[in-house]
mmCIF file with all atom_site columns, C-alpha atoms in Angstrom:
data_model
loop_
_atom_site.group_PDB
_atom_site.id
_atom_site.type_symbol
_atom_site.label_atom_id
_atom_site.label_alt_id
_atom_site.label_comp_id
_atom_site.label_asym_id
_atom_site.label_entity_id
_atom_site.label_seq_id
_atom_site.pdbx_PDB_ins_code
_atom_site.Cartn_x
_atom_site.Cartn_y
_atom_site.Cartn_z
_atom_site.occupancy
_atom_site.B_iso_or_equiv
_atom_site.pdbx_formal_charge
_atom_site.auth_seq_id
_atom_site.auth_comp_id
_atom_site.auth_asym_id
_atom_site.auth_atom_id
_atom_site.pdbx_PDB_model_num
ATOM 1   C CA . MET A 1 1   ? -0.450  -38.064 -27.464 1.00 69.00 ? 1   MET A CA 1
ATOM 2   C CA . TYR A 1 2   ? 1.459   -40.927 -25.744 1.00 77.00 ? 2   TYR A CA 1
ATOM 3   C CA . GLU A 1 3   ? 4.698   -39.606 -27.111 1.00 80.00 ? 3   GLU A CA 1
ATOM 4   C CA . ILE A 1 4   ? 4.158   -36.211 -25.458 1.00 77.00 ? 4   ILE A CA 1
ATOM 5   C CA . PHE A 1 5   ? 3.191   -37.887 -22.161 1.00 78.00 ? 5   PHE A CA 1
ATOM 6   C CA . TYR A 1 6   ? 6.159   -40.254 -22.410 1.00 82.00 ? 6   TYR A CA 1
ATOM 7   C CA . SER A 1 7   ? 8.745   -37.468 -23.178 1.00 82.00 ? 7   SER A CA 1
ATOM 8   C CA . TYR A 1 8   ? 7.416   -35.190 -20.356 1.00 82.00 ? 8   TYR A CA 1
ATOM 9   C CA . LYS A 1 9   ? 6.378   -37.922 -17.955 1.00 85.00 ? 9   LYS A CA 1
ATOM 10  C CA . GLN A 1 10  ? 8.606   -36.863 -15.122 1.00 86.00 ? 10  GLN A CA 1
ATOM 11  C CA . GLU A 1 11  ? 7.628   -33.131 -15.339 1.00 86.00 ? 11  GLU A CA 1
ATOM 12  C CA . LEU A 1 12  ? 3.918   -34.036 -15.514 1.00 87.00 ? 12  LEU A CA 1
ATOM 13  C CA . ILE A 1 13  ? 4.076   -36.288 -12.494 1.00 89.00 ? 13  ILE A CA 1
ATOM 14  C CA . TYR A 1 14  ? 6.047   -33.690 -10.540 1.00 88.00 ? 14  TYR A CA 1
ATOM 15  C CA . SER A 1 15  ? 3.503   -30.916 -11.566 1.00 90.00 ? 15  SER A CA 1
ATOM 16  C CA . LEU A 1 16  ? 0.537   -33.067 -10.500 1.00 92.00 ? 16  LEU A CA 1
ATOM 17  C CA . VAL A 1 17  ? 2.147   -33.896 -7.098  1.00 92.00 ? 17  VAL A CA 1
ATOM 18  C CA . VAL A 1 18  ? 2.938   -30.183 -6.545  1.00 90.00 ? 18  VAL A CA 1
ATOM 19  C CA . LEU A 1 19  ? -0.558  -29.150 -7.425  1.00 91.00 ? 19  LEU A CA 1
ATOM 20  C CA . ILE A 1 20  ? -2.148  -31.715 -5.049  1.00 94.00 ? 20  ILE A CA 1
ATOM 21  C CA . LEU A 1 21  ? 0.203   -30.719 -2.227  1.00 93.00 ? 21  LEU A CA 1
ATOM 22  C CA . LEU A 1 22  ? -0.432  -26.965 -2.784  1.00 92.00 ? 22  LEU A CA 1
ATOM 23  C CA . ILE A 1 23  ? -4.165  -27.503 -2.828  1.00 93.00 ? 23  ILE A CA 1
ATOM 24  C CA . LEU A 1 24  ? -3.845  -29.382 0.449   1.00 95.00 ? 24  LEU A CA 1
ATOM 25  C CA . ILE A 1 25  ? -1.691  -26.712 1.971   1.00 92.00 ? 25  ILE A CA 1
ATOM 26  C CA . GLN A 1 26  ? -4.117  -24.021 0.820   1.00 91.00 ? 26  GLN A CA 1
ATOM 27  C CA . TYR A 1 27  ? -7.008  -25.941 2.337   1.00 93.00 ? 27  TYR A CA 1
ATOM 28  C CA . ILE A 1 28  ? -5.223  -26.232 5.660   1.00 93.00 ? 28  ILE A CA 1
ATOM 29  C CA . LEU A 1 29  ? -4.219  -22.563 5.704   1.00 89.00 ? 29  LEU A CA 1
ATOM 30  C CA . ARG A 1 30  ? -7.735  -21.419 4.817   1.00 89.00 ? 30  ARG A CA 1
ATOM 31  C CA . LYS A 1 31  ? -9.295  -23.549 7.542   1.00 91.00 ? 31  LYS A CA 1
ATOM 32  C CA . SER A 1 32  ? -6.650  -22.227 10.034  1.00 87.00 ? 32  SER A CA 1
ATOM 33  C CA . ALA A 1 33  ? -7.486  -18.644 9.042   1.00 84.00 ? 33  ALA A CA 1
ATOM 34  C CA . HIS A 1 34  ? -11.176 -19.260 9.523   1.00 85.00 ? 34  HIS A CA 1
ATOM 35  C CA . ARG A 1 35  ? -10.579 -20.818 12.946  1.00 86.00 ? 35  ARG A CA 1
ATOM 36  C CA . VAL A 1 36  ? -8.319  -17.966 14.092  1.00 82.00 ? 36  VAL A CA 1
ATOM 37  C CA . GLY A 1 37  ? -10.908 -15.442 12.782  1.00 79.00 ? 37  GLY A CA 1
ATOM 38  C CA . LYS A 1 38  ? -13.749 -17.021 14.723  1.00 83.00 ? 38  LYS A CA 1
ATOM 39  C CA . ARG A 1 39  ? -11.782 -17.621 17.868  1.00 81.00 ? 39  ARG A CA 1
ATOM 40  C CA . SER A 1 40  ? -10.405 -14.053 17.967  1.00 75.00 ? 40  SER A CA 1
ATOM 41  C CA . GLU A 1 41  ? -13.685 -12.584 16.728  1.00 73.00 ? 41  GLU A CA 1
ATOM 42  C CA . ILE A 1 42  ? -11.981 -10.850 13.860  1.00 69.00 ? 42  ILE A CA 1
ATOM 43  C CA . ASN A 1 43  ? -14.192 -8.997  11.368  1.00 67.00 ? 43  ASN A CA 1
ATOM 44  C CA . LEU A 1 44  ? -15.226 -11.268 8.461   1.00 75.00 ? 44  LEU A CA 1
ATOM 45  C CA . THR A 1 45  ? -13.894 -8.751  5.943   1.00 73.00 ? 45  THR A CA 1
ATOM 46  C CA . ARG A 1 46  ? -10.376 -8.943  7.433   1.00 69.00 ? 46  ARG A CA 1
ATOM 47  C CA . THR A 1 47  ? -10.657 -12.707 7.399   1.00 78.00 ? 47  THR A CA 1
ATOM 48  C CA . ARG A 1 48  ? -11.568 -12.680 3.688   1.00 81.00 ? 48  ARG A CA 1
ATOM 49  C CA . LEU A 1 49  ? -8.598  -10.354 3.024   1.00 78.00 ? 49  LEU A CA 1
ATOM 50  C CA . MET A 1 50  ? -6.313  -12.879 4.821   1.00 81.00 ? 50  MET A CA 1
ATOM 51  C CA . LEU A 1 51  ? -7.721  -15.643 2.589   1.00 85.00 ? 51  LEU A CA 1
ATOM 52  C CA . LYS A 1 52  ? -6.886  -13.567 -0.576  1.00 87.00 ? 52  LYS A CA 1
ATOM 53  C CA . TYR A 1 53  ? -3.324  -13.226 0.720   1.00 84.00 ? 53  TYR A CA 1
ATOM 54  C CA . ILE A 1 54  ? -3.144  -17.014 1.252   1.00 86.00 ? 54  ILE A CA 1
ATOM 55  C CA . ASN A 1 55  ? -4.324  -17.584 -2.308  1.00 90.00 ? 55  ASN A CA 1
ATOM 56  C CA . ILE A 1 56  ? -1.780  -15.174 -3.703  1.00 88.00 ? 56  ILE A CA 1
ATOM 57  C CA . LEU A 1 57  ? 1.031   -16.908 -1.729  1.00 86.00 ? 57  LEU A CA 1
ATOM 58  C CA . VAL A 1 58  ? -0.046  -20.360 -3.012  1.00 91.00 ? 58  VAL A CA 1
ATOM 59  C CA . ILE A 1 59  ? -0.169  -19.166 -6.505  1.00 91.00 ? 59  ILE A CA 1
ATOM 60  C CA . LEU A 1 60  ? 3.322   -17.622 -6.311  1.00 87.00 ? 60  LEU A CA 1
ATOM 61  C CA . ILE A 1 61  ? 4.690   -20.832 -4.794  1.00 89.00 ? 61  ILE A CA 1
ATOM 62  C CA . ALA A 1 62  ? 3.002   -22.811 -7.575  1.00 90.00 ? 62  ALA A CA 1
ATOM 63  C CA . ILE A 1 63  ? 4.549   -20.680 -10.278 1.00 88.00 ? 63  ILE A CA 1
ATOM 64  C CA . PHE A 1 64  ? 7.977   -21.023 -8.746  1.00 86.00 ? 64  PHE A CA 1
ATOM 65  C CA . LEU A 1 65  ? 7.736   -24.749 -8.367  1.00 87.00 ? 65  LEU A CA 1
ATOM 66  C CA . MET A 1 66  ? 6.219   -25.339 -11.833 1.00 88.00 ? 66  MET A CA 1
ATOM 67  C CA . ALA A 1 67  ? 8.988   -23.200 -13.415 1.00 87.00 ? 67  ALA A CA 1
ATOM 68  C CA . ILE A 1 68  ? 11.570  -25.402 -11.736 1.00 85.00 ? 68  ILE A CA 1
ATOM 69  C CA . ALA A 1 69  ? 9.733   -28.576 -12.735 1.00 83.00 ? 69  ALA A CA 1
ATOM 70  C CA . TRP A 1 70  ? 9.716   -27.564 -16.440 1.00 83.00 ? 70  TRP A CA 1
ATOM 71  C CA . GLY A 1 71  ? 13.395  -26.837 -16.556 1.00 83.00 ? 71  GLY A CA 1
ATOM 72  C CA . MET A 1 72  ? 13.947  -23.190 -15.658 1.00 84.00 ? 72  MET A CA 1
ATOM 73  C CA . GLU A 1 73  ? 17.185  -22.657 -13.759 1.00 84.00 ? 73  GLU A CA 1
ATOM 74  C CA . LEU A 1 74  ? 17.278  -20.987 -10.344 1.00 81.00 ? 74  LEU A CA 1
ATOM 75  C CA . THR A 1 75  ? 19.416  -18.083 -11.743 1.00 86.00 ? 75  THR A CA 1
ATOM 76  C CA . GLN A 1 76  ? 16.822  -17.307 -14.338 1.00 85.00 ? 76  GLN A CA 1
ATOM 77  C CA . LEU A 1 77  ? 14.037  -17.492 -11.712 1.00 80.00 ? 77  LEU A CA 1
ATOM 78  C CA . ALA A 1 78  ? 15.911  -15.331 -9.347  1.00 84.00 ? 78  ALA A CA 1
ATOM 79  C CA . LEU A 1 79  ? 16.457  -12.690 -12.129 1.00 88.00 ? 79  LEU A CA 1
ATOM 80  C CA . ILE A 1 80  ? 12.723  -12.745 -13.045 1.00 84.00 ? 80  ILE A CA 1
ATOM 81  C CA . PHE A 1 81  ? 11.546  -12.526 -9.396  1.00 80.00 ? 81  PHE A CA 1
ATOM 82  C CA . SER A 1 82  ? 13.964  -9.814  -8.425  1.00 87.00 ? 82  SER A CA 1
ATOM 83  C CA . SER A 1 83  ? 13.033  -7.743  -11.440 1.00 88.00 ? 83  SER A CA 1
ATOM 84  C CA . VAL A 1 84  ? 9.290   -8.137  -10.843 1.00 83.00 ? 84  VAL A CA 1
ATOM 85  C CA . PHE A 1 85  ? 9.551   -7.334  -7.155  1.00 82.00 ? 85  PHE A CA 1
ATOM 86  C CA . ALA A 1 86  ? 11.788  -4.320  -7.808  1.00 86.00 ? 86  ALA A CA 1
ATOM 87  C CA . VAL A 1 87  ? 9.250   -2.850  -10.226 1.00 85.00 ? 87  VAL A CA 1
ATOM 88  C CA . ILE A 1 88  ? 6.400   -3.616  -7.894  1.00 81.00 ? 88  ILE A CA 1
ATOM 89  C CA . GLY A 1 89  ? 8.144   -2.102  -4.969  1.00 79.00 ? 89  GLY A CA 1
ATOM 90  C CA . VAL A 1 90  ? 8.908   1.193   -6.704  1.00 81.00 ? 90  VAL A CA 1
ATOM 91  C CA . ALA A 1 91  ? 5.362   1.375   -8.080  1.00 78.00 ? 91  ALA A CA 1
ATOM 92  C CA . LEU A 1 92  ? 3.790   0.710   -4.670  1.00 77.00 ? 92  LEU A CA 1
ATOM 93  C CA . PHE A 1 93  ? 6.079   3.229   -2.989  1.00 77.00 ? 93  PHE A CA 1
ATOM 94  C CA . ALA A 1 94  ? 5.221   5.950   -5.445  1.00 74.00 ? 94  ALA A CA 1
ATOM 95  C CA . ILE A 1 95  ? 1.536   5.183   -5.330  1.00 82.00 ? 95  ILE A CA 1
ATOM 96  C CA . TRP A 1 96  ? 1.516   5.072   -1.489  1.00 81.00 ? 96  TRP A CA 1
ATOM 97  C CA . SER A 1 97  ? 3.069   8.490   -1.273  1.00 80.00 ? 97  SER A CA 1
ATOM 98  C CA . ILE A 1 98  ? 0.666   10.031  -3.772  1.00 82.00 ? 98  ILE A CA 1
ATOM 99  C CA . LEU A 1 99  ? -2.447  8.382   -2.335  1.00 82.00 ? 99  LEU A CA 1
ATOM 100 C CA . SER A 1 100 ? -1.536  9.292   1.215   1.00 87.00 ? 100 SER A CA 1
ATOM 101 C CA . ASN A 1 101 ? -1.249  12.958  0.316   1.00 83.00 ? 101 ASN A CA 1
ATOM 102 C CA . ILE A 1 102 ? -4.466  12.876  -1.686  1.00 81.00 ? 102 ILE A CA 1
ATOM 103 C CA . THR A 1 103 ? -6.346  11.123  1.112   1.00 83.00 ? 103 THR A CA 1
ATOM 104 C CA . SER A 1 104 ? -4.992  13.652  3.613   1.00 86.00 ? 104 SER A CA 1
ATOM 105 C CA . GLY A 1 105 ? -6.108  16.463  1.316   1.00 79.00 ? 105 GLY A CA 1
ATOM 106 C CA . ILE A 1 106 ? -9.631  15.034  1.239   1.00 78.00 ? 106 ILE A CA 1
ATOM 107 C CA . ILE A 1 107 ? -9.724  14.592  5.072   1.00 80.00 ? 107 ILE A CA 1
ATOM 108 C CA . MET A 1 108 ? -8.461  18.114  5.537   1.00 78.00 ? 108 MET A CA 1
ATOM 109 C CA . PHE A 1 109 ? -11.121 19.363  3.087   1.00 70.00 ? 109 PHE A CA 1
ATOM 110 C CA . PHE A 1 110 ? -13.892 18.063  5.312   1.00 68.00 ? 110 PHE A CA 1
ATOM 111 C CA . SER A 1 111 ? -12.449 18.398  8.826   1.00 74.00 ? 111 SER A CA 1
ATOM 112 C CA . PHE A 1 112 ? -9.426  20.680  8.847   1.00 76.00 ? 112 PHE A CA 1
ATOM 113 C CA . PRO A 1 113 ? -10.065 23.285  11.562  1.00 82.00 ? 113 PRO A CA 1
ATOM 114 C CA . TYR A 1 114 ? -7.729  25.939  10.094  1.00 81.00 ? 114 TYR A CA 1
ATOM 115 C CA . LYS A 1 115 ? -8.412  28.215  7.174   1.00 80.00 ? 115 LYS A CA 1
ATOM 116 C CA . ILE A 1 116 ? -6.431  30.271  4.668   1.00 83.00 ? 116 ILE A CA 1
ATOM 117 C CA . GLY A 1 117 ? -4.945  33.235  6.493   1.00 86.00 ? 117 GLY A CA 1
ATOM 118 C CA . ASP A 1 118 ? -4.626  31.507  9.903   1.00 89.00 ? 118 ASP A CA 1
ATOM 119 C CA . THR A 1 119 ? -1.313  31.401  11.630  1.00 93.00 ? 119 THR A CA 1
ATOM 120 C CA . ILE A 1 120 ? -0.404  27.992  12.771  1.00 93.00 ? 120 ILE A CA 1
ATOM 121 C CA . LYS A 1 121 ? 2.425   26.314  14.664  1.00 94.00 ? 121 LYS A CA 1
ATOM 122 C CA . ILE A 1 122 ? 3.512   22.767  13.597  1.00 93.00 ? 122 ILE A CA 1
ATOM 123 C CA . HIS A 1 123 ? 5.119   21.109  16.650  1.00 93.00 ? 123 HIS A CA 1
ATOM 124 C CA . ASP A 1 124 ? 7.918   19.170  15.131  1.00 88.00 ? 124 ASP A CA 1
ATOM 125 C CA . LYS A 1 125 ? 10.923  18.464  17.423  1.00 87.00 ? 125 LYS A CA 1
ATOM 126 C CA . ASP A 1 126 ? 13.357  18.629  14.463  1.00 88.00 ? 126 ASP A CA 1
ATOM 127 C CA . LEU A 1 127 ? 11.899  21.640  12.624  1.00 86.00 ? 127 LEU A CA 1
ATOM 128 C CA . PRO A 1 128 ? 9.058   23.551  14.337  1.00 91.00 ? 128 PRO A CA 1
ATOM 129 C CA . ILE A 1 129 ? 7.263   25.796  11.904  1.00 93.00 ? 129 ILE A CA 1
ATOM 130 C CA . GLU A 1 130 ? 5.125   28.871  12.634  1.00 94.00 ? 130 GLU A CA 1
ATOM 131 C CA . ALA A 1 131 ? 3.584   30.277  9.555   1.00 94.00 ? 131 ALA A CA 1
ATOM 132 C CA . VAL A 1 132 ? 0.485   31.683  7.822   1.00 94.00 ? 132 VAL A CA 1
ATOM 133 C CA . ILE A 1 133 ? -1.489  29.303  5.599   1.00 90.00 ? 133 ILE A CA 1
ATOM 134 C CA . GLU A 1 134 ? -1.501  30.866  2.169   1.00 89.00 ? 134 GLU A CA 1
ATOM 135 C CA . ASP A 1 135 ? -3.116  28.046  0.175   1.00 84.00 ? 135 ASP A CA 1
ATOM 136 C CA . ILE A 1 136 ? -4.458  24.530  0.803   1.00 81.00 ? 136 ILE A CA 1
ATOM 137 C CA . LYS A 1 137 ? -3.881  22.249  -2.182  1.00 80.00 ? 137 LYS A CA 1
ATOM 138 C CA . ALA A 1 138 ? -4.661  18.543  -2.869  1.00 76.00 ? 138 ALA A CA 1
ATOM 139 C CA . PHE A 1 139 ? -1.125  17.386  -2.023  1.00 83.00 ? 139 PHE A CA 1
ATOM 140 C CA . HIS A 1 140 ? 0.326   20.123  0.236   1.00 87.00 ? 140 HIS A CA 1
ATOM 141 C CA . LEU A 1 141 ? -0.153  23.416  2.075   1.00 89.00 ? 141 LEU A CA 1
ATOM 142 C CA . HIS A 1 142 ? 1.641   26.625  1.189   1.00 92.00 ? 142 HIS A CA 1
ATOM 143 C CA . LEU A 1 143 ? 2.848   28.254  4.419   1.00 94.00 ? 143 LEU A CA 1
ATOM 144 C CA . ARG A 1 144 ? 4.524   31.678  4.676   1.00 95.00 ? 144 ARG A CA 1
ATOM 145 C CA . THR A 1 145 ? 6.865   32.368  7.567   1.00 94.00 ? 145 THR A CA 1
ATOM 146 C CA . LYS A 1 146 ? 7.384   35.742  9.243   1.00 93.00 ? 146 LYS A CA 1
ATOM 147 C CA . GLU A 1 147 ? 10.679  35.973  7.355   1.00 94.00 ? 147 GLU A CA 1
ATOM 148 C CA . GLY A 1 148 ? 8.743   35.674  4.049   1.00 93.00 ? 148 GLY A CA 1
ATOM 149 C CA . GLU A 1 149 ? 9.925   32.132  3.341   1.00 94.00 ? 149 GLU A CA 1
ATOM 150 C CA . LEU A 1 150 ? 7.434   29.962  1.405   1.00 95.00 ? 150 LEU A CA 1
ATOM 151 C CA . ILE A 1 151 ? 7.156   26.412  2.743   1.00 94.00 ? 151 ILE A CA 1
ATOM 152 C CA . THR A 1 152 ? 5.367   23.631  0.973   1.00 93.00 ? 152 THR A CA 1
ATOM 153 C CA . TYR A 1 153 ? 4.228   21.156  3.598   1.00 92.00 ? 153 TYR A CA 1
ATOM 154 C CA . PRO A 1 154 ? 2.810   17.755  2.640   1.00 91.00 ? 154 PRO A CA 1
ATOM 155 C CA . ASN A 1 155 ? -0.756  17.070  3.765   1.00 88.00 ? 155 ASN A CA 1
ATOM 156 C CA . ASN A 1 156 ? -0.020  13.636  5.185   1.00 89.00 ? 156 ASN A CA 1
ATOM 157 C CA . LEU A 1 157 ? 2.731   15.090  7.420   1.00 89.00 ? 157 LEU A CA 1
ATOM 158 C CA . LEU A 1 158 ? 0.345   17.822  8.651   1.00 88.00 ? 158 LEU A CA 1
ATOM 159 C CA . LEU A 1 159 ? -2.083  15.157  9.861   1.00 88.00 ? 159 LEU A CA 1
ATOM 160 C CA . GLN A 1 160 ? 0.640   13.248  11.634  1.00 89.00 ? 160 GLN A CA 1
ATOM 161 C CA . LYS A 1 161 ? 1.989   16.304  13.633  1.00 90.00 ? 161 LYS A CA 1
ATOM 162 C CA . ALA A 1 162 ? 0.467   18.301  16.503  1.00 91.00 ? 162 ALA A CA 1
ATOM 163 C CA . VAL A 1 163 ? -0.743  21.620  15.091  1.00 91.00 ? 163 VAL A CA 1
ATOM 164 C CA . SER A 1 164 ? -1.909  24.648  17.147  1.00 91.00 ? 164 SER A CA 1
ATOM 165 C CA . LEU A 1 165 ? -3.673  27.779  16.071  1.00 89.00 ? 165 LEU A CA 1
ATOM 166 C CA . LYS A 1 166 ? -1.646  30.881  16.848  1.00 88.00 ? 166 LYS A CA 1
ATOM 167 C CA . GLU A 1 167 ? -3.894  33.501  15.263  1.00 83.00 ? 167 GLU A CA 1
ATOM 168 C CA . HIS A 1 168 ? -7.196  33.360  13.397  1.00 78.00 ? 168 HIS A CA 1
ATOM 169 C CA . HIS A 1 169 ? -7.692  35.872  10.606  1.00 72.00 ? 169 HIS A CA 1
ATOM 170 C CA . GLY A 1 170 ? -10.886 34.536  9.189   1.00 55.00 ? 170 GLY A CA 1
ATOM 171 C CA . TYR A 1 171 ? -10.072 35.386  5.645   1.00 51.00 ? 171 TYR A CA 1
ATOM 172 C CA . SER A 1 172 ? -12.634 34.032  3.215   1.00 46.00 ? 172 SER A CA 1
ATOM 173 C CA . ASP A 1 173 ? -11.418 32.272  0.100   1.00 45.00 ? 173 ASP A CA 1
ATOM 174 C CA . GLU A 1 174 ? -14.813 32.482  -1.610  1.00 44.00 ? 174 GLU A CA 1
ATOM 175 C CA . GLY A 1 175 ? -14.560 33.491  -5.229  1.00 41.00 ? 175 GLY A CA 1
ATOM 176 C CA . LYS A 1 176 ? -10.860 32.856  -5.322  1.00 44.00 ? 176 LYS A CA 1
ATOM 177 C CA . ASP A 1 177 ? -11.115 30.601  -8.420  1.00 41.00 ? 177 ASP A CA 1
ATOM 178 C CA . ALA A 1 178 ? -13.829 32.781  -10.005 1.00 38.00 ? 178 ALA A CA 1
ATOM 179 C CA . LEU A 1 179 ? -11.313 35.007  -11.807 1.00 37.00 ? 179 LEU A CA 1
#
């Protein structure tokens, strides 16, 4: 046991100092977040979320410093961190896009004022669209222009743009899936 301690003495002392400093920094950051939350009358849930972010930050710093203490080179750490963050970034971007369209589809299900068969105009300065709603799906709408062109329009963009009703046809889509 003493041989292990003696051979890794410097790394163990460095690790202990880093852990003590990070615990102190975490304590200070948590106290500061609580103080700011109380002073600004921020919702307790948002303050707790900030505390989770502080914990994650401190853990990432601890992993980085411990890896250096135990002999990992900076080039190896840079390769690992860049690879992990690239994968996380791509995954979060893909998930964000999918989730935003699904969430918009759910919102449109409960509170979308337009129905299948209505003619709407999407007020977009780059590409204004006037078309008939053919179908409302979970991710997008199928819109048919006067020229017969089928446009697939993402739900999340539809909720971000101004939309006006041009003509109400009042078609019923009851029994559509009964076939």
